[in-house]
N, CA and C atoms as an extended XYZ file, in Angstrom:
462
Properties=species:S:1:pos:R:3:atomname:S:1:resname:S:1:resid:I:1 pbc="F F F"
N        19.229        9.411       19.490 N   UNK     1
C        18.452        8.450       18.690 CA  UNK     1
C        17.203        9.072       18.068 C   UNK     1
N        16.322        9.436       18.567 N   UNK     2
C        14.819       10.633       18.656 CA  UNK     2
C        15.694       11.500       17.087 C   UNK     2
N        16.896       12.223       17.041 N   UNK     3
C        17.383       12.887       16.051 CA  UNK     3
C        17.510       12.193       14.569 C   UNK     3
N        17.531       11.146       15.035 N   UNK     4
C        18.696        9.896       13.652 CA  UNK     4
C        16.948        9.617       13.259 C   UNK     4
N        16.241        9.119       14.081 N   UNK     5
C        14.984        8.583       13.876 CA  UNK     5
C        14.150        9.547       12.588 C   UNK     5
N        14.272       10.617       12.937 N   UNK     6
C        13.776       11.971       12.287 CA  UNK     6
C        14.110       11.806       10.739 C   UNK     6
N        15.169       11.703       10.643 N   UNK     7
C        16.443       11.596        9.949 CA  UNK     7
C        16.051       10.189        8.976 C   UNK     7
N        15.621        9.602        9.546 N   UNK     8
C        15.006        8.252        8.667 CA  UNK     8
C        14.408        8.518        8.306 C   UNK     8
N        12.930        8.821        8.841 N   UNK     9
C        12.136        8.785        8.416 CA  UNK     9
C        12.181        9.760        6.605 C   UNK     9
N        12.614       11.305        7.301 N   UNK    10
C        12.668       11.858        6.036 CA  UNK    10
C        13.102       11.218        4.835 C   UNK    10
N        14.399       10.570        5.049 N   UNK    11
C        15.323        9.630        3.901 CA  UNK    11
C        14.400        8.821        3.439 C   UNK    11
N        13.518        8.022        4.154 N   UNK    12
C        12.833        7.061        3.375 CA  UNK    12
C        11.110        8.026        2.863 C   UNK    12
N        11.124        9.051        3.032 N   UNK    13
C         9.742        9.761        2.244 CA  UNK    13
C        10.511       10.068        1.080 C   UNK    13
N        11.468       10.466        1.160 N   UNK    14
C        12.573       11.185        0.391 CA  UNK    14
C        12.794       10.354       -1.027 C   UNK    14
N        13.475        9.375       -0.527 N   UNK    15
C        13.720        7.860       -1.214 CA  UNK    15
C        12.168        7.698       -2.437 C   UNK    15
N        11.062        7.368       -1.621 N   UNK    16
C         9.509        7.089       -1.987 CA  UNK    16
C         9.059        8.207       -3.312 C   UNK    16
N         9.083        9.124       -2.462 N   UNK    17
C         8.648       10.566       -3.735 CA  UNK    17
C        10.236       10.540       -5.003 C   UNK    17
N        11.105       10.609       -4.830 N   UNK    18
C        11.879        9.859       -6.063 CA  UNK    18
C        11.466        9.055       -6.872 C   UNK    18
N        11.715        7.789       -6.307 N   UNK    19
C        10.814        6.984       -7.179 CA  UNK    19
C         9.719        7.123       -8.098 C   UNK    19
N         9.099        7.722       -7.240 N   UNK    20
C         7.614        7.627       -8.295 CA  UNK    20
C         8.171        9.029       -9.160 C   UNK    20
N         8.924       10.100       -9.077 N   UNK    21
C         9.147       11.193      -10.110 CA  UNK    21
C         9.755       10.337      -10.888 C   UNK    21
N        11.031        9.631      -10.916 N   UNK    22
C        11.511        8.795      -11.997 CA  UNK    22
C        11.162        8.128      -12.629 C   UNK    22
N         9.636        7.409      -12.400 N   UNK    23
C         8.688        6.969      -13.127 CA  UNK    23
C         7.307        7.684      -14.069 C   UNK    23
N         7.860        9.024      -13.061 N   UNK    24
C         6.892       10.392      -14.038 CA  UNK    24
C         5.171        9.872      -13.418 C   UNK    24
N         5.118        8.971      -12.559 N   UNK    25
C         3.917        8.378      -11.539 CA  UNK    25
C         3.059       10.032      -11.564 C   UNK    25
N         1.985       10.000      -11.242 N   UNK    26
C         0.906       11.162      -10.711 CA  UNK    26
C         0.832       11.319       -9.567 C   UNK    26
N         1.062       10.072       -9.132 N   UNK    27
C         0.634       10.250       -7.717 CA  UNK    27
C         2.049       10.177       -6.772 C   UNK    27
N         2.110       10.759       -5.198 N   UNK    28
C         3.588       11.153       -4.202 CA  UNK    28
C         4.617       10.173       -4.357 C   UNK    28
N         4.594        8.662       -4.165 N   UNK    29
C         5.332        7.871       -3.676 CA  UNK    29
C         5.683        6.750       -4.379 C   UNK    29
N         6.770        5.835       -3.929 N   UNK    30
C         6.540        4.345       -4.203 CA  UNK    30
C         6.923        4.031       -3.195 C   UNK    30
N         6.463        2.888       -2.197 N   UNK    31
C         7.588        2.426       -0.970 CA  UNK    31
C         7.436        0.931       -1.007 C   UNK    31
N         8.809        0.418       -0.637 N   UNK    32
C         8.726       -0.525       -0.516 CA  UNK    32
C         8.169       -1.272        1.086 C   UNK    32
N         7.692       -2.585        0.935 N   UNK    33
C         6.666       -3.204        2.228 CA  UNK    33
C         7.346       -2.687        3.343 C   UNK    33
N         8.392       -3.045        3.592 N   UNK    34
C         9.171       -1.977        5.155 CA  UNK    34
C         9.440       -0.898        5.273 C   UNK    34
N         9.474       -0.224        4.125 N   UNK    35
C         9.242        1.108        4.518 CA  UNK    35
C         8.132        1.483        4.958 C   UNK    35
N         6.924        0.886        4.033 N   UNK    36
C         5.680        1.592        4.605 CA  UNK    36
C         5.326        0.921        6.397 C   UNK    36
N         6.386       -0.305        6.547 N   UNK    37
C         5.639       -0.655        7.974 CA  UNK    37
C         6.335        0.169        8.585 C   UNK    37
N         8.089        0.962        8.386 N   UNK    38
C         8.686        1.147        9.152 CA  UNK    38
C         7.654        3.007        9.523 C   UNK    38
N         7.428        3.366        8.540 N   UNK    39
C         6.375        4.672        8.286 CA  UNK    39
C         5.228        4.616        9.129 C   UNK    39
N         4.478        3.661        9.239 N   UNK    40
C         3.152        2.985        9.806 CA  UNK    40
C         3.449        3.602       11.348 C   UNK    40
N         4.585        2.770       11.789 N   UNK    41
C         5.245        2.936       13.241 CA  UNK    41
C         5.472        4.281       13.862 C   UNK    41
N         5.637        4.712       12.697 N   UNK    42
C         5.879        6.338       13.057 CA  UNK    42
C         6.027        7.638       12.906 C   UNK    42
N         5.487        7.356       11.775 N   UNK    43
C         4.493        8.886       11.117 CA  UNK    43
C         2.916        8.614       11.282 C   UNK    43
N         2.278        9.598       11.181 N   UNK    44
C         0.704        9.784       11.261 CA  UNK    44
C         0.059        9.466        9.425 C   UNK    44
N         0.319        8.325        9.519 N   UNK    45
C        -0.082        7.729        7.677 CA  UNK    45
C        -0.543        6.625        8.168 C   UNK    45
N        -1.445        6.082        6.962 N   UNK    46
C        -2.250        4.979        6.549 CA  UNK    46
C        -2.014        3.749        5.956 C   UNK    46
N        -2.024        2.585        6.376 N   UNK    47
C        -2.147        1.378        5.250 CA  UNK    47
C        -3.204        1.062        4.782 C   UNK    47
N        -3.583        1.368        3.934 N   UNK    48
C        -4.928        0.662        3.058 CA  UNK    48
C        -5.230       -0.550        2.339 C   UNK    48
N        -5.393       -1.530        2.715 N   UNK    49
C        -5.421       -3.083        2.216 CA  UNK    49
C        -6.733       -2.573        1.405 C   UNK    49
N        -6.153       -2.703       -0.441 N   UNK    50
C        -7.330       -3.134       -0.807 CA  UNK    50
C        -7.762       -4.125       -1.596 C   UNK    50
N        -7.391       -5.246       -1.282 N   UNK    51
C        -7.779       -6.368       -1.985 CA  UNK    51
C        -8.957       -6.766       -1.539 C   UNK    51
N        -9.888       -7.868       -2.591 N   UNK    52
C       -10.695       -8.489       -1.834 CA  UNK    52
C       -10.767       -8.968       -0.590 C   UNK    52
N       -12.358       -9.223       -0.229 N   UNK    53
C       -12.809      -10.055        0.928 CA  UNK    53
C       -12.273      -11.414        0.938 C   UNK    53
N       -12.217      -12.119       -0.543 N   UNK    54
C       -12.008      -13.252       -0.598 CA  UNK    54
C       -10.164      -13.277       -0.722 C   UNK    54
N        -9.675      -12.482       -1.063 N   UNK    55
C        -8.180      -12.273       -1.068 CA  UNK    55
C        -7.549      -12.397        0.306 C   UNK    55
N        -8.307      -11.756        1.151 N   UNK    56
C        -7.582      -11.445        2.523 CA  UNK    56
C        -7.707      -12.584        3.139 C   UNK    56
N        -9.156      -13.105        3.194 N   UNK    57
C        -9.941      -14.776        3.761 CA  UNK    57
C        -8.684      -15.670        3.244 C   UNK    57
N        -8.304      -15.600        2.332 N   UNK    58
C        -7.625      -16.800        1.846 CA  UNK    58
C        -5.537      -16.753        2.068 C   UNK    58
N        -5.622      -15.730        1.796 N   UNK    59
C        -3.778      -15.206        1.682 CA  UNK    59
C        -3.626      -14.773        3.120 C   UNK    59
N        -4.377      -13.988        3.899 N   UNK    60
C        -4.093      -13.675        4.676 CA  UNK    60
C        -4.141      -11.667        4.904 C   UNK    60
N        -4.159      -11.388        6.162 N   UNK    61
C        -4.612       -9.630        6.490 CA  UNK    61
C        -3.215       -9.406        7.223 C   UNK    61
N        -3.261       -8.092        6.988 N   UNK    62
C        -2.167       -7.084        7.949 CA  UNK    62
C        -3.395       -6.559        8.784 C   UNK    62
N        -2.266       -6.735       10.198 N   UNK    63
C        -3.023       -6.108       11.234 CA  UNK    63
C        -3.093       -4.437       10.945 C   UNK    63
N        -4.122       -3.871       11.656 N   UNK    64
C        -3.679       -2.493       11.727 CA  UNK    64
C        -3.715       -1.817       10.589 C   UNK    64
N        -4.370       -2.553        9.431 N   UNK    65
C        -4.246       -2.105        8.071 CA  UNK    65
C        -6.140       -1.562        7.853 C   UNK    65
N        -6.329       -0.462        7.549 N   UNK    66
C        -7.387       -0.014        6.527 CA  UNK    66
C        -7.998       -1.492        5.641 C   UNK    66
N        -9.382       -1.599        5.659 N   UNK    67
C        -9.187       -2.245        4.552 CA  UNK    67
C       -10.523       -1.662        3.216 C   UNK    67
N       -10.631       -1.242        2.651 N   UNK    68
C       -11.457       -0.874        1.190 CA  UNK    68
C       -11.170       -1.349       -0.289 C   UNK    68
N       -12.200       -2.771       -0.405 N   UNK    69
C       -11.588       -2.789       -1.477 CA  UNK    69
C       -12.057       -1.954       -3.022 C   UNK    69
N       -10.983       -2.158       -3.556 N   UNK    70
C       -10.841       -1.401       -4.898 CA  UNK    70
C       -12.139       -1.964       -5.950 C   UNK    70
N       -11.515       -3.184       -6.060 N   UNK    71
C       -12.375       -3.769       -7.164 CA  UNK    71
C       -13.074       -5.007       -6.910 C   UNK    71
N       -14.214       -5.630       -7.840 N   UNK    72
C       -14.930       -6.855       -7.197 CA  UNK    72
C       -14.103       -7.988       -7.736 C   UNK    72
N       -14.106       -9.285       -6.750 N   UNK    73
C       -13.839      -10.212       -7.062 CA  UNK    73
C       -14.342      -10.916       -8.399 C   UNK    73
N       -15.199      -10.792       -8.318 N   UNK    74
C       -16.418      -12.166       -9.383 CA  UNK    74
C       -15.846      -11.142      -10.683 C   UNK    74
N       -16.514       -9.775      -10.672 N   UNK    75
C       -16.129       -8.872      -11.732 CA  UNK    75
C       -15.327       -7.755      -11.979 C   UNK    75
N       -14.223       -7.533      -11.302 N   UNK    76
C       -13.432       -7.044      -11.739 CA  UNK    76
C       -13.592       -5.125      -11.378 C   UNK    76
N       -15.149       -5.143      -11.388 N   UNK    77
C       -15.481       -3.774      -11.614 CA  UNK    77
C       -14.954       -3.031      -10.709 C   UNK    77
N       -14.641       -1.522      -10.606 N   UNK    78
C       -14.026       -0.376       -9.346 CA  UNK    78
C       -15.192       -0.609       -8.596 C   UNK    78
N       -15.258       -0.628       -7.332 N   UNK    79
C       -16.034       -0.464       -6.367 CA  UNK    79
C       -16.746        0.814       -6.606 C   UNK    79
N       -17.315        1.357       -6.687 N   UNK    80
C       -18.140        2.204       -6.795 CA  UNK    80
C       -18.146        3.407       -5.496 C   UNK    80
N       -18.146        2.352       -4.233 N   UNK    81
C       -18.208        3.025       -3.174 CA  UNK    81
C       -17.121        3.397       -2.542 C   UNK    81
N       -15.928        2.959       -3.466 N   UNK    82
C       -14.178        3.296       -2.749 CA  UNK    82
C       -14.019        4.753       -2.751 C   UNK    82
N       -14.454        5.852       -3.699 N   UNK    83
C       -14.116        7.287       -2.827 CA  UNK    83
C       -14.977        7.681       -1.775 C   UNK    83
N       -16.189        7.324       -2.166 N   UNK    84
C       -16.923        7.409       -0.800 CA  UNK    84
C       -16.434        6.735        0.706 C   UNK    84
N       -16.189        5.937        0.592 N   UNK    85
C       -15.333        5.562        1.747 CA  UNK    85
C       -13.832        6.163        2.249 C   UNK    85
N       -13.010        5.831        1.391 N   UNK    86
C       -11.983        6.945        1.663 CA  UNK    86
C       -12.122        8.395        2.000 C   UNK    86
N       -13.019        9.456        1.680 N   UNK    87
C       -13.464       10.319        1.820 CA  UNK    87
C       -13.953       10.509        3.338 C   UNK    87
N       -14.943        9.184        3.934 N   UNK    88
C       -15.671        8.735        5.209 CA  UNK    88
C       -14.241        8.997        6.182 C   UNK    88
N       -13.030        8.358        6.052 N   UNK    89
C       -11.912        7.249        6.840 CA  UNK    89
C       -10.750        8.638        6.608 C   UNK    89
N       -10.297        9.298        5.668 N   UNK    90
C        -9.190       10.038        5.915 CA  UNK    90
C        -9.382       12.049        5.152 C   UNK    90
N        -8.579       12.098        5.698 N   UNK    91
C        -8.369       13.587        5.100 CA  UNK    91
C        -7.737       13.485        4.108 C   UNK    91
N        -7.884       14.827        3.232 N   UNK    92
C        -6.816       15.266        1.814 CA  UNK    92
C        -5.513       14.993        1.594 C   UNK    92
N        -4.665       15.369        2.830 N   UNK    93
C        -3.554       15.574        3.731 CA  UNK    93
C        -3.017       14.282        4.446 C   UNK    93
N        -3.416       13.606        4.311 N   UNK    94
C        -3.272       12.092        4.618 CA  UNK    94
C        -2.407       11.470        4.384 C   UNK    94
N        -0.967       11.124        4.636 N   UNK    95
C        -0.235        9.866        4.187 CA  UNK    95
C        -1.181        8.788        4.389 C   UNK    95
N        -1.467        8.144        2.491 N   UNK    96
C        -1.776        6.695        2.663 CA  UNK    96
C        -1.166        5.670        1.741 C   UNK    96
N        -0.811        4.965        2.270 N   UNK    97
C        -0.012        3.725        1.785 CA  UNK    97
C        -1.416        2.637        1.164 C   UNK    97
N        -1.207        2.434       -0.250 N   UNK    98
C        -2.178        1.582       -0.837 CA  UNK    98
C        -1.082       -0.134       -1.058 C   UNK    98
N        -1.883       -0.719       -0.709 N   UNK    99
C        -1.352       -2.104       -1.119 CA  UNK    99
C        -2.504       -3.045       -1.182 C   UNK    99
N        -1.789       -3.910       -2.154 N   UNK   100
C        -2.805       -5.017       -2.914 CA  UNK   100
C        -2.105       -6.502       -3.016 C   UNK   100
N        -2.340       -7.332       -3.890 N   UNK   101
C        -1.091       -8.105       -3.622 CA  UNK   101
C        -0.180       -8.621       -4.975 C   UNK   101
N        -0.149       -7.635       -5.544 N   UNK   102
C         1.441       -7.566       -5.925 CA  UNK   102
C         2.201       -6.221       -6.438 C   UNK   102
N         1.417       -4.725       -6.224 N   UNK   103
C         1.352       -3.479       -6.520 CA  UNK   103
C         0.795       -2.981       -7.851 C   UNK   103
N         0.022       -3.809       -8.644 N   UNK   104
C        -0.393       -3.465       -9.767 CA  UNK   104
C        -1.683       -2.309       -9.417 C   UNK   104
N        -2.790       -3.111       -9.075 N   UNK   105
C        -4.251       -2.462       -8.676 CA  UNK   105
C        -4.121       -1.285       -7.339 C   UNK   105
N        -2.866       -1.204       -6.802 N   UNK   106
C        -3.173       -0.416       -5.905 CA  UNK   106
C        -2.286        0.737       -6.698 C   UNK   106
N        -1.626        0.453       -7.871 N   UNK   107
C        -1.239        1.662       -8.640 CA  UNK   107
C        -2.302        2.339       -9.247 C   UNK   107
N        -3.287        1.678       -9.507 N   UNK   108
C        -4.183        2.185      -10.602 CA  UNK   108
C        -5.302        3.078       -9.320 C   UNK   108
N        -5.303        2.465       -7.923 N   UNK   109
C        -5.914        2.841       -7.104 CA  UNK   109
C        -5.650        4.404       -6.577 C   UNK   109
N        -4.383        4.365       -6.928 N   UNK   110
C        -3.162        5.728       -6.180 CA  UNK   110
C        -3.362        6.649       -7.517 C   UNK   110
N        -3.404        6.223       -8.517 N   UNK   111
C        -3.774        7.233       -9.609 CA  UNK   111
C        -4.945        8.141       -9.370 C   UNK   111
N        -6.009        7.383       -8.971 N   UNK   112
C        -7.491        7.701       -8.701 CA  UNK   112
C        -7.853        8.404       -7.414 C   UNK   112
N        -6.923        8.008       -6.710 N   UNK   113
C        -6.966        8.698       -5.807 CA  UNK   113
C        -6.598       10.256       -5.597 C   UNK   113
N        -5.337       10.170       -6.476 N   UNK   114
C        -4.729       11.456       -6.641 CA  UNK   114
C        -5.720       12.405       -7.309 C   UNK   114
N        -5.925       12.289       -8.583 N   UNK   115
C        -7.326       12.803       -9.519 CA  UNK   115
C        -8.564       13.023       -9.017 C   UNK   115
N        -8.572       12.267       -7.438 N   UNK   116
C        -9.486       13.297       -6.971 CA  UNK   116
C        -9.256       14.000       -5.499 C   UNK   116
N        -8.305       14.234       -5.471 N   UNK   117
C        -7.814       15.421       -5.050 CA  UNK   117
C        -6.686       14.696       -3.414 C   UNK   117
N        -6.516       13.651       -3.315 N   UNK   118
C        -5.532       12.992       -2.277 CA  UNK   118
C        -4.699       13.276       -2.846 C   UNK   118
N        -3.184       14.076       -1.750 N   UNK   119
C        -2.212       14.190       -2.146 CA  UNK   119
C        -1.361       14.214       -1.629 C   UNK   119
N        -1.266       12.850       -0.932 N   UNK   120
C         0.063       11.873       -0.598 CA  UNK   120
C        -0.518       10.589        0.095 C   UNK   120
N        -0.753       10.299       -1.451 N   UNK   121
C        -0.779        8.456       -1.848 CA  UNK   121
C         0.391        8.050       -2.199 C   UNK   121
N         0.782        6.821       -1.773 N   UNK   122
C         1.719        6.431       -2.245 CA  UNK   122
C         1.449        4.827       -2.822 C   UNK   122
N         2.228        4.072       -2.962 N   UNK   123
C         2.000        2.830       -3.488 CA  UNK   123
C         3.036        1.685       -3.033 C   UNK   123
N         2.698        0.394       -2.305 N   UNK   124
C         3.308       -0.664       -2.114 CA  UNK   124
C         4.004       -1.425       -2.860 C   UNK   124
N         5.178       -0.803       -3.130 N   UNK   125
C         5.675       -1.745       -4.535 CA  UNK   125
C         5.386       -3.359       -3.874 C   UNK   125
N         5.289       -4.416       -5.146 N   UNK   126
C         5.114       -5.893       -5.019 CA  UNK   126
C         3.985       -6.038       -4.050 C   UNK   126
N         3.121       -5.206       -3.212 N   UNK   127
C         2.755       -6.028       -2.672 CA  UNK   127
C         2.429       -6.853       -1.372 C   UNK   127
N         1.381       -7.222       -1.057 N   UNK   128
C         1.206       -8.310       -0.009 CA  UNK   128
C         2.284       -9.430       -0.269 C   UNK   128
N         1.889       -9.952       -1.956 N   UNK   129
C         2.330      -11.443       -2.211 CA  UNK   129
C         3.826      -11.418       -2.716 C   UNK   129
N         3.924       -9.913       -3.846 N   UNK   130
C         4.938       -9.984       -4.403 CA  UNK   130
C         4.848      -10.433       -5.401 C   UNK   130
N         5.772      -10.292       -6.481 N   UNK   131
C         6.154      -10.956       -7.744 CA  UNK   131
C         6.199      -12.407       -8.293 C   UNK   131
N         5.800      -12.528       -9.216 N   UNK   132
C         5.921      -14.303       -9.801 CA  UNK   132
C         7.378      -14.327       -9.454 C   UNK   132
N         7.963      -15.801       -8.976 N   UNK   133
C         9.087      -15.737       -9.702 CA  UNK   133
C         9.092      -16.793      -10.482 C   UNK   133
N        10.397      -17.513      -11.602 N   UNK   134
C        10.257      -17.818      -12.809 CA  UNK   134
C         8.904      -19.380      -13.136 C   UNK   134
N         8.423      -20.034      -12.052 N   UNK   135
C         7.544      -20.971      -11.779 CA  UNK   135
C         6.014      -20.474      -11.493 C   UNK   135
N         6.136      -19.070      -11.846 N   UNK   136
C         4.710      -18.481      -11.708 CA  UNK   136
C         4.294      -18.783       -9.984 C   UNK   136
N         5.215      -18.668       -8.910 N   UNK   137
C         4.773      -18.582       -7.375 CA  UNK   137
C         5.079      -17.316       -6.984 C   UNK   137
N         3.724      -16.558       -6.171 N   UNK   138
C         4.175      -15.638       -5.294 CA  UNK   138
C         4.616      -15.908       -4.064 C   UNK   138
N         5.157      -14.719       -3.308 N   UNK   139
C         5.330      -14.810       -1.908 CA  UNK   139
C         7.054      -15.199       -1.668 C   UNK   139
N         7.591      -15.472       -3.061 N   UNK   140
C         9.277      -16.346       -3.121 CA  UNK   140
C        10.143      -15.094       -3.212 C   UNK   140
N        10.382      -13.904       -4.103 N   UNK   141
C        10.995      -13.106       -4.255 CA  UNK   141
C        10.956      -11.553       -3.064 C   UNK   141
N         9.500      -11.070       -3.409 N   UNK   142
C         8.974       -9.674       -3.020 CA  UNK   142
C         7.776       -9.985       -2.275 C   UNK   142
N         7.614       -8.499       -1.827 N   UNK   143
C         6.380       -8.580       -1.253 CA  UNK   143
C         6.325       -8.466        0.170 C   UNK   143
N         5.241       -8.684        0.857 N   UNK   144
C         4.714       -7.854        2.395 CA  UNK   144
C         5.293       -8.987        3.617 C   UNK   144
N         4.693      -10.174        2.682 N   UNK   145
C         4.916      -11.924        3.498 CA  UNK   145
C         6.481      -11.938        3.448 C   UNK   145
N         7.193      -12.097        2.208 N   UNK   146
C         8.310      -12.412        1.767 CA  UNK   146
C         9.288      -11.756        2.884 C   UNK   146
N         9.215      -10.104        2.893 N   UNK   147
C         9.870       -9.442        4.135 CA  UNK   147
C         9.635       -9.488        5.408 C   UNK   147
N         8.823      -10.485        5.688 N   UNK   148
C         8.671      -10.778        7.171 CA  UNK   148
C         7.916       -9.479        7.971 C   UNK   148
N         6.976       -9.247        7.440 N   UNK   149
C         5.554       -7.725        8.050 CA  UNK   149
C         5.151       -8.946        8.297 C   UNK   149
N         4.514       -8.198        9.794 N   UNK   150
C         3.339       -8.673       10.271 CA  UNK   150
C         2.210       -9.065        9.881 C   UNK   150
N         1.242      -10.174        9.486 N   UNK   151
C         0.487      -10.634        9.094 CA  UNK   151
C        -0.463      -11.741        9.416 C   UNK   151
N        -1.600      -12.311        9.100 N   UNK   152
C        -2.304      -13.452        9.681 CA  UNK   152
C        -3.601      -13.640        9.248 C   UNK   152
N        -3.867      -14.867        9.058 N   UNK   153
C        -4.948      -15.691        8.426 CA  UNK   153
C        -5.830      -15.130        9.552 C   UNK   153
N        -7.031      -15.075        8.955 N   UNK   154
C        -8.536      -14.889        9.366 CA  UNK   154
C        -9.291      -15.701       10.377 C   UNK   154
């Protein structure tokens, strides 16, 4: 089992860094929400929640998750202090898994990250919440909730 386990894991880094080359991405990865929990479990990598204060208060937190956010609520702006912090919290060499809640901002996060010199970011496709589906609701199709990850209100 310990062998096959090995064996996963690679397949699904494997799987991740594809992705993002087929998208011509900058930055290592794409994974989807169980991969990165199934990764979490058992490689030496990161989840980085970076949505708002008021995002997490309200939708809900992953345990065990990093949290820095990216950008401000009220305005939109990059945090200012997000490489400084990341810089504080991990090494160069770091598997870190960025998620937000629906994979948009934590793409733009994994870009930035890469550009300054992290190199193996990857990115949460969909999401905490996941994708609209056709009624404009998250949380129905994709996403962190949708696949049944661990999670919980404040």
């Amino acid at each position: 089992p310990k062998k096959n386990m090995k064996y996963e894991l690679k397949k699904t880094i494997q799987s991740a860094i594809l992705r993002a080359a087929q998208k011509n991405l900058t930055y290592k990865g794409e994974l989807y929400p169980h991969e990165a929990y199934f990764l979490m479990q058992n490689e030496n990598s990161y989840l980085v929640d970076i949505r708002t204060k008021e995002e997490l208060n309200l939708v809900g937190i992953i345990p065990n998750a990093f949290w820095i956010e990216w950008t401000s609520y009220i305005s939109g702006e990059i945090n200012p202090e997000f490489i400084s912090h990341m810089n504080n919290k991990f090494l160069r060499n770091d598997s870190i898994f960025l998620i937000c809640r629906s994979g948009a901002r934590s793409h733009d996060a994994a870009n930035f990250l890469q550009k300054n010199g992290f190199n193996s970011v990857y990115n949460v496709i969909n999401g905490f919440e996941g994708i609209k589906n056709k009624y404009g609701q998250r949380g129905k199709i994709s996403g962190w909730k949708f696949e049944n990850l661990p999670w919980t209100n404040t």
